[in-house]
Amino acid sequence: MVPETIFVAGATGLVGKPLIHRLVDRGHHVRALVRNDSSATLMLSMGAEPVLGDLAAPGPWQDHLGDCTSVIDASQARTPGRLTARRAIRLGRQRVQFTQNLLEAIRNGHAPLGSYVWLTGLDELVPGPDRFVDETSPINVRPHGFGRIGSQIRPVLEAASHSWGLPLVALHMGLIYGSVGWFPDYLRRIERGRFAMVGDPQNWIPLVSAEDVARAIVAVVEQRPVGRRYVVVDDAPARQGEFVQFLAEQLHAPVPHRHVPLWVAGLVVGRAAAETAAANVRGRNARIKAELDVAFQFPSYRDGVPPLVTEYRSPSPTSP
Ligand SMILES: NC(=O)c1ccc[n+]([C@@H]2O[C@H](COP(=O)([O-])OP(=O)(O)OC[C@H]3O[C@@H](n4cnc5c(N)ncnc54)[C@H](OP(=O)(O)O)[C@@H]3O)[C@@H](O)[C@H]2O)c1
């Protein structure tokens, strides 16, 4: 394995942090884009080289992409409050701007890029009648949920790939659980007796741990399967009712049985967020395992959730 110089946008996020750990552990040189000094200090402590900058605006940070051999975009614009359909479209526009600033920096660079890793979701794919998606699933021409963001970025990246050879690899990820983001929020609401499922408890939810997403990305960077796309989910698609029951049992809390229709959830969390929660989809991960030999540390949420519940109950001093 040849050590790479890798630029990571979104280094402080749910995916970003385990990714930085794993890349550094593998001996790669990591440049981590951060927006403030405390994030820069964190990145230094994790063994990465911080680069100060904002993806929304061109600036000196772009010079740090020039000699990178891989670029990973793990950024997400912030979503204060409810994620309505209109807000999701606005976020998509912001992410397009982020993407264009990254692409401009790459085009002005001087080292040949080995891979550009784009992280998107399953909302972009149309499930079959069995609700499975895989890499052969058609792209949804009527975006819903978080797919409203990805559907705006996709054409920009595909145009760059076709017109000047951007070495694009797309990862379609399930719902990523980890120590920040929606997962601890679920735990808090279950603990307080304020949790409601969105839609039918029998709906499928496609889960994957943030640690395993990091494994998948590292495999892509090291093997450069340019032009390929991969579904990144664990081995054990879950029904939302059974998942929520497992979380409650882990917390020793009463099992929530309340479920609300999509439109009611939309009033609380916003239409786009509710659509993703109620998507009723499961994924197949056969391609990434066969082609890139990715071995999941947590093949099922039953393996991945318990350590996170322990961390939730007794956060370490460095936890967010
Ligand atoms: N979470 C999921 O379940 C899920 C599922 C499928 C796909 N994805 C995709 O995976 C990627 C990572 O998601 P995530 O959940 O890890 O995101 P996240 O936890 O919300 O982290 C977002 C990251 O983007 C950074 N960022 C935001 N605005 C920025 C800006 N203007 N300039 C520079 N950095 C900026 C944040 O930095 P600060 O710390 O400075 O705010 C943070 O590091 C996203 O593209 C998302 O669409 C996520």
mmCIF file of C-alpha atoms and ligand atoms in Angstrom:
data_model
loop_
_atom_site.group_PDB
_atom_site.id
_atom_site.type_symbol
_atom_site.label_atom_id
_atom_site.label_comp_id
_atom_site.label_asym_id
_atom_site.label_seq_id
_atom_site.Cartn_x
_atom_site.Cartn_y
_atom_site.Cartn_z
ATOM 1 C CA MET A 1 0.000 0.000 0.000
ATOM 2 C CA VAL A 2 1.465 3.343 -1.119
ATOM 3 C CA PRO A 3 0.824 6.198 1.373
ATOM 4 C CA GLU A 4 -1.350 8.883 -0.190
ATOM 5 C CA THR A 5 -1.783 12.575 0.482
ATOM 6 C CA ILE A 6 -5.494 12.904 1.058
ATOM 7 C CA PHE A 7 -7.650 16.011 1.358
ATOM 8 C CA VAL A 8 -10.727 15.522 3.560
ATOM 9 C CA ALA A 9 -13.592 18.022 3.608
ATOM 10 C CA GLY A 10 -16.007 17.484 6.510
ATOM 11 C CA ALA A 11 -13.243 16.132 8.754
ATOM 12 C CA THR A 12 -15.004 17.024 12.026
ATOM 13 C CA GLY A 13 -18.316 15.306 11.201
ATOM 14 C CA LEU A 14 -19.946 11.965 11.963
ATOM 15 C CA VAL A 15 -18.110 10.285 9.069
ATOM 16 C CA GLY A 16 -15.097 12.599 9.104
ATOM 17 C CA LYS A 17 -13.680 11.781 12.534
ATOM 18 C CA PRO A 18 -13.511 7.972 12.278
ATOM 19 C CA LEU A 19 -12.273 8.430 8.722
ATOM 20 C CA ILE A 20 -9.369 10.638 9.822
ATOM 21 C CA HIS A 21 -8.448 8.110 12.523
ATOM 22 C CA ARG A 22 -8.430 5.272 10.035
ATOM 23 C CA LEU A 23 -6.520 7.107 7.303
ATOM 24 C CA VAL A 24 -3.848 8.213 9.793
ATOM 25 C CA ASP A 25 -3.637 4.665 11.219
ATOM 26 C CA ARG A 26 -3.060 3.356 7.700
ATOM 27 C CA GLY A 27 -0.081 5.702 7.314
ATOM 28 C CA HIS A 28 -1.609 8.237 4.930
ATOM 29 C CA HIS A 29 -0.858 11.937 5.081
ATOM 30 C CA VAL A 30 -4.187 13.645 5.732
ATOM 31 C CA ARG A 31 -5.055 17.280 5.114
ATOM 32 C CA ALA A 32 -8.216 18.085 6.994
ATOM 33 C CA LEU A 33 -10.261 21.152 6.086
ATOM 34 C CA VAL A 34 -11.544 22.862 9.253
ATOM 35 C CA ARG A 35 -13.368 26.085 9.960
ATOM 36 C CA ASN A 36 -11.894 27.180 13.281
ATOM 37 C CA ASP A 37 -8.892 26.899 15.595
ATOM 38 C CA SER A 38 -10.427 24.378 17.994
ATOM 39 C CA SER A 39 -11.119 21.982 15.096
ATOM 40 C CA ALA A 40 -7.561 22.587 13.869
ATOM 41 C CA THR A 41 -6.216 21.605 17.317
ATOM 42 C CA LEU A 42 -8.383 18.494 17.288
ATOM 43 C CA MET A 43 -7.066 17.473 13.863
ATOM 44 C CA LEU A 44 -3.458 17.965 14.991
ATOM 45 C CA SER A 45 -4.146 15.739 18.013
ATOM 46 C CA MET A 46 -5.502 13.086 15.634
ATOM 47 C CA GLY A 47 -2.360 13.194 13.486
ATOM 48 C CA ALA A 48 -3.798 15.150 10.531
ATOM 49 C CA GLU A 49 -2.619 18.416 9.026
ATOM 50 C CA PRO A 50 -5.336 21.044 9.489
ATOM 51 C CA VAL A 51 -6.155 23.464 6.670
ATOM 52 C CA LEU A 52 -8.281 26.444 7.666
ATOM 53 C CA GLY A 53 -11.009 27.391 5.213
ATOM 54 C CA ASP A 54 -14.656 27.454 4.275
ATOM 55 C CA LEU A 55 -15.942 25.320 1.407
ATOM 56 C CA ALA A 56 -18.501 27.991 0.603
ATOM 57 C CA ALA A 57 -15.848 30.498 -0.456
ATOM 58 C CA PRO A 58 -12.788 30.153 -2.674
ATOM 59 C CA GLY A 59 -9.587 30.949 -0.743
ATOM 60 C CA PRO A 60 -6.030 29.945 0.147
ATOM 61 C CA TRP A 61 -7.319 26.547 1.414
ATOM 62 C CA GLN A 62 -7.669 25.516 -2.241
ATOM 63 C CA ASP A 63 -3.876 25.639 -2.690
ATOM 64 C CA HIS A 64 -3.620 22.670 -0.311
ATOM 65 C CA LEU A 65 -5.370 20.367 -2.792
ATOM 66 C CA GLY A 66 -2.763 20.868 -5.504
ATOM 67 C CA ASP A 67 -0.528 17.916 -4.609
ATOM 68 C CA CYS A 68 -3.184 15.611 -3.138
ATOM 69 C CA THR A 69 -3.677 12.173 -4.657
ATOM 70 C CA SER A 70 -7.223 11.748 -3.302
ATOM 71 C CA VAL A 71 -10.036 14.058 -2.268
ATOM 72 C CA ILE A 72 -12.880 12.938 -0.008
ATOM 73 C CA ASP A 73 -15.941 15.133 0.331
ATOM 74 C CA ALA A 74 -17.539 14.195 3.674
ATOM 75 C CA SER A 75 -19.048 17.639 4.154
ATOM 76 C CA GLN A 76 -22.648 18.487 4.840
ATOM 77 C CA ALA A 77 -24.015 22.019 5.114
ATOM 78 C CA ARG A 78 -25.618 22.613 8.514
ATOM 79 C CA THR A 79 -29.378 22.169 8.869
ATOM 80 C CA PRO A 80 -30.736 24.261 11.719
ATOM 81 C CA GLY A 81 -34.269 23.233 12.671
ATOM 82 C CA ARG A 82 -36.635 21.269 10.451
ATOM 83 C CA LEU A 83 -35.417 19.890 7.121
ATOM 84 C CA THR A 84 -38.283 20.927 4.881
ATOM 85 C CA ALA A 85 -38.243 20.125 1.176
ATOM 86 C CA ARG A 86 -37.415 23.754 0.437
ATOM 87 C CA ARG A 87 -34.510 23.746 2.921
ATOM 88 C CA ALA A 88 -33.175 20.514 1.429
ATOM 89 C CA ILE A 89 -33.133 22.142 -2.013
ATOM 90 C CA ARG A 90 -31.338 25.167 -0.545
ATOM 91 C CA LEU A 91 -28.798 22.864 1.125
ATOM 92 C CA GLY A 92 -28.293 21.165 -2.217
ATOM 93 C CA ARG A 93 -27.435 24.529 -3.780
ATOM 94 C CA GLN A 94 -24.896 25.184 -1.011
ATOM 95 C CA ARG A 95 -23.355 21.750 -1.522
ATOM 96 C CA VAL A 96 -23.089 22.420 -5.265
ATOM 97 C CA GLN A 97 -21.109 25.553 -4.406
ATOM 98 C CA PHE A 98 -18.866 23.492 -2.068
ATOM 99 C CA THR A 99 -18.345 20.951 -4.853
ATOM 100 C CA GLN A 100 -17.518 23.598 -7.441
ATOM 101 C CA ASN A 101 -14.906 25.124 -5.153
ATOM 102 C CA LEU A 102 -13.320 21.695 -4.615
ATOM 103 C CA LEU A 103 -13.328 20.980 -8.360
ATOM 104 C CA GLU A 104 -11.791 24.351 -9.173
ATOM 105 C CA ALA A 105 -8.942 23.613 -6.747
ATOM 106 C CA ILE A 106 -8.400 20.159 -8.253
ATOM 107 C CA ARG A 107 -8.274 21.551 -11.784
ATOM 108 C CA ASN A 108 -5.682 24.126 -10.716
ATOM 109 C CA GLY A 109 -3.607 21.429 -8.990
ATOM 110 C CA HIS A 110 -0.449 19.848 -10.315
ATOM 111 C CA ALA A 111 -0.593 16.201 -9.152
ATOM 112 C CA PRO A 112 -2.720 13.621 -10.967
ATOM 113 C CA LEU A 113 -5.697 12.782 -8.760
ATOM 114 C CA GLY A 114 -6.289 9.073 -8.036
ATOM 115 C CA SER A 115 -9.833 9.325 -6.712
ATOM 116 C CA TYR A 116 -12.538 11.803 -5.768
ATOM 117 C CA VAL A 117 -14.854 10.178 -3.250
ATOM 118 C CA TRP A 118 -18.419 11.455 -3.153
ATOM 119 C CA LEU A 119 -20.709 10.417 -0.305
ATOM 120 C CA THR A 120 -24.398 10.302 -1.016
ATOM 121 C CA GLY A 121 -27.421 8.376 0.241
ATOM 122 C CA LEU A 122 -29.831 5.636 -0.777
ATOM 123 C CA ASP A 123 -32.634 8.156 -1.349
ATOM 124 C CA GLU A 124 -31.214 8.670 -4.810
ATOM 125 C CA LEU A 125 -31.943 5.062 -5.839
ATOM 126 C CA VAL A 126 -35.262 3.488 -6.823
ATOM 127 C CA PRO A 127 -35.901 0.267 -4.832
ATOM 128 C CA GLY A 128 -37.247 -2.906 -6.427
ATOM 129 C CA PRO A 129 -40.568 -4.461 -5.380
ATOM 130 C CA ASP A 130 -38.714 -6.205 -2.495
ATOM 131 C CA ARG A 131 -37.513 -2.741 -1.365
ATOM 132 C CA PHE A 132 -33.849 -3.664 -2.046
ATOM 133 C CA VAL A 133 -31.466 -1.249 -3.737
ATOM 134 C CA ASP A 134 -28.050 -2.011 -5.173
ATOM 135 C CA GLU A 135 -25.682 -0.500 -7.721
ATOM 136 C CA THR A 136 -27.952 -1.522 -10.613
ATOM 137 C CA SER A 137 -30.932 0.395 -9.200
ATOM 138 C CA PRO A 138 -32.038 3.300 -11.376
ATOM 139 C CA ILE A 139 -31.417 6.845 -10.183
ATOM 140 C CA ASN A 140 -34.590 8.437 -8.874
ATOM 141 C CA VAL A 141 -35.672 11.179 -11.264
ATOM 142 C CA ARG A 142 -38.097 12.506 -8.656
ATOM 143 C CA PRO A 143 -35.791 13.149 -5.689
ATOM 144 C CA HIS A 144 -37.205 12.862 -2.206
ATOM 145 C CA GLY A 145 -35.784 13.172 1.318
ATOM 146 C CA PHE A 146 -32.060 13.915 1.433
ATOM 147 C CA GLY A 147 -31.989 12.866 -2.229
ATOM 148 C CA ARG A 148 -32.907 16.464 -3.017
ATOM 149 C CA ILE A 149 -29.322 17.352 -2.064
ATOM 150 C CA GLY A 150 -27.511 14.565 -3.911
ATOM 151 C CA SER A 151 -29.563 15.029 -7.066
ATOM 152 C CA GLN A 152 -28.142 18.529 -7.448
ATOM 153 C CA ILE A 153 -24.499 17.519 -6.896
ATOM 154 C CA ARG A 154 -24.578 14.432 -9.140
ATOM 155 C CA PRO A 155 -24.780 16.282 -12.501
ATOM 156 C CA VAL A 156 -21.900 18.586 -11.539
ATOM 157 C CA LEU A 157 -19.648 15.635 -10.684
ATOM 158 C CA GLU A 158 -20.696 13.558 -13.675
ATOM 159 C CA ALA A 159 -20.041 16.490 -16.016
ATOM 160 C CA ALA A 160 -16.547 16.881 -14.498
ATOM 161 C CA SER A 161 -15.937 13.173 -14.869
ATOM 162 C CA HIS A 162 -16.970 13.163 -18.554
ATOM 163 C CA SER A 163 -15.447 16.456 -19.635
ATOM 164 C CA TRP A 164 -12.057 16.490 -17.888
ATOM 165 C CA GLY A 165 -11.684 13.073 -16.271
ATOM 166 C CA LEU A 166 -12.481 13.656 -12.605
ATOM 167 C CA PRO A 167 -11.745 10.186 -11.099
ATOM 168 C CA LEU A 168 -15.136 9.914 -9.429
ATOM 169 C CA VAL A 169 -16.224 7.133 -7.052
ATOM 170 C CA ALA A 170 -19.724 7.422 -5.550
ATOM 171 C CA LEU A 171 -20.730 5.780 -2.290
ATOM 172 C CA HIS A 172 -24.460 5.411 -1.600
ATOM 173 C CA MET A 173 -24.693 5.006 2.131
ATOM 174 C CA GLY A 174 -27.493 3.887 4.378
ATOM 175 C CA LEU A 175 -28.400 5.719 7.576
ATOM 176 C CA ILE A 176 -25.083 6.151 9.345
ATOM 177 C CA TYR A 177 -25.124 5.641 13.080
ATOM 178 C CA GLY A 178 -22.382 6.833 15.405
ATOM 179 C CA SER A 179 -21.692 8.936 18.458
ATOM 180 C CA VAL A 180 -23.043 12.186 16.950
ATOM 181 C CA GLY A 181 -25.939 13.083 14.671
ATOM 182 C CA TRP A 182 -29.373 11.438 14.578
ATOM 183 C CA PHE A 183 -28.397 8.342 16.601
ATOM 184 C CA PRO A 184 -27.798 9.907 20.063
ATOM 185 C CA ASP A 185 -30.898 12.015 19.387
ATOM 186 C CA TYR A 186 -32.928 8.784 18.945
ATOM 187 C CA LEU A 187 -31.479 7.476 22.231
ATOM 188 C CA ARG A 188 -32.368 10.688 24.092
ATOM 189 C CA ARG A 189 -35.951 10.660 22.816
ATOM 190 C CA ILE A 190 -36.444 6.962 23.620
ATOM 191 C CA GLU A 191 -35.041 7.505 27.108
ATOM 192 C CA ARG A 192 -37.440 10.403 27.699
ATOM 193 C CA GLY A 193 -40.445 8.517 26.347
ATOM 194 C CA ARG A 194 -40.774 10.998 23.482
ATOM 195 C CA PHE A 195 -39.978 8.785 20.512
ATOM 196 C CA ALA A 196 -42.342 8.159 17.612
ATOM 197 C CA MET A 197 -41.568 6.037 14.564
ATOM 198 C CA VAL A 198 -42.285 7.523 11.159
ATOM 199 C CA GLY A 199 -44.630 5.381 9.110
ATOM 200 C CA ASP A 200 -45.095 1.619 9.449
ATOM 201 C CA PRO A 201 -42.932 -0.107 12.128
ATOM 202 C CA GLN A 202 -42.464 -2.914 9.562
ATOM 203 C CA ASN A 203 -40.603 -0.496 7.238
ATOM 204 C CA TRP A 204 -36.988 -1.364 6.459
ATOM 205 C CA ILE A 205 -34.206 0.961 7.537
ATOM 206 C CA PRO A 206 -30.778 0.566 5.925
ATOM 207 C CA LEU A 207 -28.142 0.987 8.632
ATOM 208 C CA VAL A 208 -24.368 1.206 8.629
ATOM 209 C CA SER A 209 -21.963 2.261 11.369
ATOM 210 C CA ALA A 210 -19.765 5.337 10.896
ATOM 211 C CA GLU A 211 -16.722 3.135 11.577
ATOM 212 C CA ASP A 212 -17.620 0.862 8.653
ATOM 213 C CA VAL A 213 -18.275 3.819 6.369
ATOM 214 C CA ALA A 214 -14.711 4.905 7.192
ATOM 215 C CA ARG A 215 -13.457 1.398 6.268
ATOM 216 C CA ALA A 216 -15.287 1.556 2.948
ATOM 217 C CA ILE A 217 -13.858 4.975 2.093
ATOM 218 C CA VAL A 218 -10.307 3.897 2.940
ATOM 219 C CA ALA A 219 -10.726 0.855 0.669
ATOM 220 C CA VAL A 220 -11.813 3.168 -2.156
ATOM 221 C CA VAL A 221 -8.882 5.533 -1.663
ATOM 222 C CA GLU A 222 -6.370 2.671 -1.619
ATOM 223 C CA GLN A 223 -7.838 0.742 -4.580
ATOM 224 C CA ARG A 224 -9.126 3.600 -6.775
ATOM 225 C CA PRO A 225 -12.100 1.932 -8.475
ATOM 226 C CA VAL A 226 -12.650 4.984 -10.659
ATOM 227 C CA GLY A 227 -16.068 5.283 -12.275
ATOM 228 C CA ARG A 228 -17.674 2.755 -9.909
ATOM 229 C CA ARG A 229 -20.422 3.305 -7.401
ATOM 230 C CA TYR A 230 -21.105 1.262 -4.298
ATOM 231 C CA VAL A 231 -23.925 0.768 -1.848
ATOM 232 C CA VAL A 232 -22.548 0.919 1.697
ATOM 233 C CA VAL A 233 -24.873 -0.715 4.227
ATOM 234 C CA ASP A 234 -24.355 -3.442 6.810
ATOM 235 C CA ASP A 235 -25.301 -7.107 6.310
ATOM 236 C CA ALA A 236 -28.498 -7.030 8.347
ATOM 237 C CA PRO A 237 -31.302 -4.822 7.066
ATOM 238 C CA ALA A 238 -33.573 -4.006 10.004
ATOM 239 C CA ARG A 239 -37.231 -3.184 10.374
ATOM 240 C CA GLN A 240 -37.628 0.115 12.187
ATOM 241 C CA GLY A 241 -39.829 -1.407 14.916
ATOM 242 C CA GLU A 242 -37.270 -4.083 15.762
ATOM 243 C CA PHE A 243 -34.405 -1.542 15.699
ATOM 244 C CA VAL A 244 -36.219 0.836 18.048
ATOM 245 C CA GLN A 245 -37.088 -2.062 20.364
ATOM 246 C CA PHE A 246 -33.408 -3.060 20.481
ATOM 247 C CA LEU A 247 -32.372 0.518 21.344
ATOM 248 C CA ALA A 248 -34.950 0.683 24.142
ATOM 249 C CA GLU A 249 -33.784 -2.643 25.546
ATOM 250 C CA GLN A 250 -30.179 -1.472 25.496
ATOM 251 C CA LEU A 251 -31.223 1.664 27.391
ATOM 252 C CA HIS A 252 -33.474 -0.299 29.802
ATOM 253 C CA ALA A 253 -36.226 2.094 28.735
ATOM 254 C CA PRO A 254 -39.864 1.330 27.830
ATOM 255 C CA VAL A 255 -40.197 0.166 24.210
ATOM 256 C CA PRO A 256 -41.835 2.908 22.126
ATOM 257 C CA HIS A 257 -44.825 1.734 20.095
ATOM 258 C CA ARG A 258 -46.102 5.102 18.890
ATOM 259 C CA HIS A 259 -45.863 5.709 15.156
ATOM 260 C CA VAL A 260 -47.076 8.676 13.162
ATOM 261 C CA PRO A 261 -47.859 9.128 9.481
ATOM 262 C CA LEU A 262 -45.355 10.852 7.230
ATOM 263 C CA TRP A 263 -47.290 14.120 7.100
ATOM 264 C CA VAL A 264 -47.380 14.426 10.910
ATOM 265 C CA ALA A 265 -43.638 13.683 11.173
ATOM 266 C CA GLY A 266 -43.103 16.279 8.442
ATOM 267 C CA LEU A 267 -44.674 18.933 10.674
ATOM 268 C CA VAL A 268 -42.155 18.108 13.413
ATOM 269 C CA VAL A 269 -38.860 17.326 11.646
ATOM 270 C CA GLY A 270 -39.607 18.676 8.171
ATOM 271 C CA ARG A 271 -40.886 16.886 5.096
ATOM 272 C CA ALA A 272 -37.472 15.913 3.672
ATOM 273 C CA ALA A 273 -36.194 14.437 6.959
ATOM 274 C CA ALA A 274 -39.467 12.549 7.442
ATOM 275 C CA GLU A 275 -39.318 11.126 3.908
ATOM 276 C CA THR A 276 -35.847 9.683 4.497
ATOM 277 C CA ALA A 277 -36.940 8.192 7.837
ATOM 278 C CA ALA A 278 -39.968 6.555 6.189
ATOM 279 C CA ALA A 279 -38.273 5.500 2.941
ATOM 280 C CA ASN A 280 -38.736 1.751 3.620
ATOM 281 C CA VAL A 281 -35.633 0.627 1.784
ATOM 282 C CA ARG A 282 -32.849 -1.891 2.358
ATOM 283 C CA GLY A 283 -29.554 -2.260 0.579
ATOM 284 C CA ARG A 284 -27.251 -4.980 -0.744
ATOM 285 C CA ASN A 285 -23.545 -4.596 -0.042
ATOM 286 C CA ALA A 286 -22.277 -7.493 -2.189
ATOM 287 C CA ARG A 287 -20.377 -5.326 -4.687
ATOM 288 C CA ILE A 288 -18.179 -3.446 -2.224
ATOM 289 C CA LYS A 289 -17.360 -6.674 -0.410
ATOM 290 C CA ALA A 290 -16.503 -8.580 -3.579
ATOM 291 C CA GLU A 291 -14.625 -5.858 -5.445
ATOM 292 C CA LEU A 292 -12.875 -4.027 -2.617
ATOM 293 C CA ASP A 293 -12.762 -6.802 -0.012
ATOM 294 C CA VAL A 294 -14.328 -4.581 2.648
ATOM 295 C CA ALA A 295 -14.902 -6.492 5.893
ATOM 296 C CA PHE A 296 -17.439 -4.824 8.146
ATOM 297 C CA GLN A 297 -16.517 -4.491 11.819
ATOM 298 C CA PHE A 298 -20.225 -4.270 12.685
ATOM 299 C CA PRO A 299 -22.186 -6.521 10.276
ATOM 300 C CA SER A 300 -25.380 -5.790 12.219
ATOM 301 C CA TYR A 301 -26.700 -2.965 14.383
ATOM 302 C CA ARG A 302 -26.803 -5.621 17.132
ATOM 303 C CA ASP A 303 -22.991 -5.506 17.114
ATOM 304 C CA GLY A 304 -22.559 -1.775 16.527
ATOM 305 C CA VAL A 305 -25.150 -0.264 18.875
ATOM 306 C CA PRO A 306 -24.083 -1.635 22.321
ATOM 307 C CA PRO A 307 -20.683 0.149 22.445
ATOM 308 C CA LEU A 308 -22.387 3.393 21.381
ATOM 309 C CA VAL A 309 -25.033 3.049 24.088
ATOM 310 C CA THR A 310 -22.230 2.528 26.640
ATOM 311 C CA GLU A 311 -20.514 5.675 25.344
ATOM 312 C CA TYR A 312 -23.820 7.581 25.428
ATOM 313 C CA ARG A 313 -24.340 6.650 29.079
ATOM 314 C CA SER A 314 -20.811 7.556 30.185
ATOM 315 C CA PRO A 315 -19.350 9.961 27.667
ATOM 316 C CA SER A 316 -15.568 10.222 27.687
ATOM 317 C CA PRO A 317 -14.084 13.695 28.345
ATOM 318 C CA THR A 318 -13.282 13.999 24.605
ATOM 319 C CA SER A 319 -16.805 13.077 23.423
ATOM 320 C CA PRO A 320 -18.668 15.844 21.582
HETATM 321 N N1 LIG B 1 -25.384 10.930 8.265
HETATM 322 C C1 LIG B 1 -25.969 10.057 7.453
HETATM 323 O O1 LIG B 1 -26.795 9.199 7.875
HETATM 324 C C2 LIG B 1 -25.652 10.080 5.967
HETATM 325 C C3 LIG B 1 -26.280 9.141 5.129
HETATM 326 C C4 LIG B 1 -25.970 9.140 3.767
HETATM 327 C C5 LIG B 1 -25.059 10.062 3.267
HETATM 328 N N2 LIG B 1 -24.452 10.960 4.099
HETATM 329 C C6 LIG B 1 -23.470 11.898 3.533
HETATM 330 O O2 LIG B 1 -22.216 11.736 4.195
HETATM 331 C C7 LIG B 1 -21.525 12.972 4.246
HETATM 332 C C8 LIG B 1 -21.075 13.219 5.671
HETATM 333 O O3 LIG B 1 -22.225 13.283 6.501
HETATM 334 P P1 LIG B 1 -22.103 13.485 8.080
HETATM 335 O O4 LIG B 1 -23.373 12.965 8.666
HETATM 336 O O5 LIG B 1 -20.788 12.962 8.544
HETATM 337 O O6 LIG B 1 -22.103 15.096 8.200
HETATM 338 P P2 LIG B 1 -21.958 15.972 9.517
HETATM 339 O O7 LIG B 1 -21.740 15.137 10.733
HETATM 340 O O8 LIG B 1 -23.099 16.946 9.524
HETATM 341 O O9 LIG B 1 -20.605 16.789 9.259
HETATM 342 C C9 LIG B 1 -20.559 17.814 8.323
HETATM 343 C C10 LIG B 1 -19.126 18.257 8.132
HETATM 344 O O10 LIG B 1 -19.111 19.264 7.095
HETATM 345 C C11 LIG B 1 -18.380 20.374 7.597
HETATM 346 N N3 LIG B 1 -18.843 21.619 6.979
HETATM 347 C C12 LIG B 1 -20.109 22.099 6.933
HETATM 348 N N4 LIG B 1 -20.136 23.273 6.284
HETATM 349 C C13 LIG B 1 -18.846 23.535 5.915
HETATM 350 C C14 LIG B 1 -18.237 24.601 5.228
HETATM 351 N N5 LIG B 1 -18.935 25.664 4.773
HETATM 352 N N6 LIG B 1 -16.887 24.561 5.017
HETATM 353 C C15 LIG B 1 -16.151 23.517 5.498
HETATM 354 N N7 LIG B 1 -16.683 22.460 6.149
HETATM 355 C C16 LIG B 1 -18.018 22.476 6.364
HETATM 356 C C17 LIG B 1 -18.635 20.381 9.095
HETATM 357 O O11 LIG B 1 -17.646 21.162 9.729
HETATM 358 P P3 LIG B 1 -17.927 22.019 11.091
HETATM 359 O O12 LIG B 1 -17.515 21.099 12.214
HETATM 360 O O13 LIG B 1 -17.037 23.195 10.948
HETATM 361 O O14 LIG B 1 -19.381 22.382 11.107
HETATM 362 C C18 LIG B 1 -18.514 18.895 9.393
HETATM 363 O O15 LIG B 1 -17.145 18.526 9.454
HETATM 364 C C19 LIG B 1 -22.491 14.035 3.721
HETATM 365 O O16 LIG B 1 -22.160 14.313 2.392
HETATM 366 C C20 LIG B 1 -23.845 13.352 3.773
HETATM 367 O O17 LIG B 1 -24.703 13.795 2.759
HETATM 368 C C21 LIG B 1 -24.724 10.982 5.446
#
